[in-house]
Amino acid sequence: MFDEIRVLDEWNHSVSDDYSMTRALQRAGRSIVFVPECLTPAYVDVDFHGLLEFTNRQILITKVYSKKNWAMGAATHFLYCLTLPLGLAVTLTNFFATLPAFHLAILTFVPMLLAAIREDFACPAATSVLPSSRARKSRSSVDVYSCWAYLFHICFSLTS
């Protein structure tokens, strides 16, 4: 299959092996199936600067290889980020005007709380299919950043 869909030809002029493989599969009319047992742990010691560099690189690669996914992600992220200051301004305006404001605060902050809770389950979910990586992940404090970076990469790879 690898030779049949000419993956090496795609990789010869590629920056991203994931997106190139996706293009080759799509061109051949094949689909991608997520198999959790096929996750491969990548042990990378990274600081916050390294995490930002990695995520920026992944976002740029997505913009080049999958403009539609990038645009949808950018729009979603923009709206998500706009929620906090707008919700806070409306909530405080109502609060200082002695109007009901609690429901506005709930609408502003609960989605962020739910997103944080969802993300709190992401690393344990990834390591649950990789039991051998649990011991190594717990040894280093910077592995939290590695796990987030790895999951970010997985999410962009799966949406392609």
PDB file of N, CA and C in Angstrom, residues 112-127 144 147-148 151:
ATOM      1  N   MET A 112     -15.001  27.728  29.904  1.00  0.00           N
ATOM      2  CA  MET A 112     -13.566  27.642  30.151  1.00  0.00           C
ATOM      3  C   MET A 112     -13.266  26.591  31.214  1.00  0.00           C
ATOM      4  N   LEU A 113     -14.108  26.511  32.238  1.00  0.00           N
ATOM      5  CA  LEU A 113     -13.939  25.503  33.272  1.00  0.00           C
ATOM      6  C   LEU A 113     -14.111  24.104  32.681  1.00  0.00           C
ATOM      7  N   LEU A 114     -15.125  23.923  31.844  1.00  0.00           N
ATOM      8  CA  LEU A 114     -15.348  22.619  31.208  1.00  0.00           C
ATOM      9  C   LEU A 114     -14.193  22.246  30.274  1.00  0.00           C
ATOM     10  N   ALA A 115     -13.649  23.231  29.565  1.00  0.00           N
ATOM     11  CA  ALA A 115     -12.504  22.967  28.690  1.00  0.00           C
ATOM     12  C   ALA A 115     -11.291  22.538  29.520  1.00  0.00           C
ATOM     13  N   ALA A 116     -11.088  23.192  30.661  1.00  0.00           N
ATOM     14  CA  ALA A 116      -9.965  22.821  31.531  1.00  0.00           C
ATOM     15  C   ALA A 116     -10.152  21.411  32.079  1.00  0.00           C
ATOM     16  N   ILE A 117     -11.370  21.072  32.450  1.00  0.00           N
ATOM     17  CA  ILE A 117     -11.652  19.716  32.956  1.00  0.00           C
ATOM     18  C   ILE A 117     -11.419  18.689  31.854  1.00  0.00           C
ATOM     19  N   ARG A 118     -11.888  18.989  30.640  1.00  0.00           N
ATOM     20  CA  ARG A 118     -11.684  18.073  29.511  1.00  0.00           C
ATOM     21  C   ARG A 118     -10.192  17.860  29.262  1.00  0.00           C
ATOM     22  N   GLU A 119      -9.420  18.943  29.290  1.00  0.00           N
ATOM     23  CA  GLU A 119      -7.984  18.829  29.048  1.00  0.00           C
ATOM     24  C   GLU A 119      -7.292  18.063  30.167  1.00  0.00           C
ATOM     25  N   ASP A 120      -7.848  18.122  31.378  1.00  0.00           N
ATOM     26  CA  ASP A 120      -7.261  17.402  32.498  1.00  0.00           C
ATOM     27  C   ASP A 120      -7.367  15.890  32.294  1.00  0.00           C
ATOM     28  N   PHE A 121      -8.321  15.451  31.480  1.00  0.00           N
ATOM     29  CA  PHE A 121      -8.472  14.029  31.181  1.00  0.00           C
ATOM     30  C   PHE A 121      -7.630  13.595  29.978  1.00  0.00           C
ATOM     31  N   ALA A 122      -7.104  14.539  29.210  1.00  0.00           N
ATOM     32  CA  ALA A 122      -6.421  14.204  27.958  1.00  0.00           C
ATOM     33  C   ALA A 122      -5.135  13.414  28.184  1.00  0.00           C
ATOM     34  N   CYS A 123      -4.261  13.869  29.071  1.00  0.00           N
ATOM     35  CA  CYS A 123      -2.992  13.155  29.292  1.00  0.00           C
ATOM     36  C   CYS A 123      -3.212  11.770  29.877  1.00  0.00           C
ATOM     37  N   PRO A 124      -4.054  11.619  30.910  1.00  0.00           N
ATOM     38  CA  PRO A 124      -4.299  10.251  31.405  1.00  0.00           C
ATOM     39  C   PRO A 124      -4.915   9.349  30.344  1.00  0.00           C
ATOM     40  N   ALA A 125      -5.748   9.910  29.472  1.00  0.00           N
ATOM     41  CA  ALA A 125      -6.341   9.103  28.399  1.00  0.00           C
ATOM     42  C   ALA A 125      -5.268   8.616  27.442  1.00  0.00           C
ATOM     43  N   ALA A 126      -4.325   9.486  27.113  1.00  0.00           N
ATOM     44  CA  ALA A 126      -3.247   9.092  26.201  1.00  0.00           C
ATOM     45  C   ALA A 126      -2.341   8.058  26.855  1.00  0.00           C
ATOM     46  N   THR A 127      -2.018   8.245  28.120  1.00  0.00           N
ATOM     47  CA  THR A 127      -1.117   7.299  28.775  1.00  0.00           C
ATOM     48  C   THR A 127      -1.817   5.995  29.147  1.00  0.00           C
ATOM     49  N   VAL A 144       4.753  17.420  31.579  1.00  0.00           N
ATOM     50  CA  VAL A 144       3.408  17.970  31.393  1.00  0.00           C
ATOM     51  C   VAL A 144       3.371  18.738  30.079  1.00  0.00           C
ATOM     52  N   CYS A 147       3.490  16.324  27.181  1.00  0.00           N
ATOM     53  CA  CYS A 147       2.206  15.663  26.956  1.00  0.00           C
ATOM     54  C   CYS A 147       1.252  16.597  26.220  1.00  0.00           C
ATOM     55  N   TRP A 148       1.203  17.858  26.624  1.00  0.00           N
ATOM     56  CA  TRP A 148       0.331  18.817  25.932  1.00  0.00           C
ATOM     57  C   TRP A 148       0.772  18.990  24.489  1.00  0.00           C
ATOM     58  N   LEU A 151      -0.185  15.842  22.550  1.00  0.00           N
ATOM     59  CA  LEU A 151      -1.620  15.770  22.290  1.00  0.00           C
ATOM     60  C   LEU A 151      -2.048  16.821  21.274  1.00  0.00           C
TER      61      LEU A 151
END
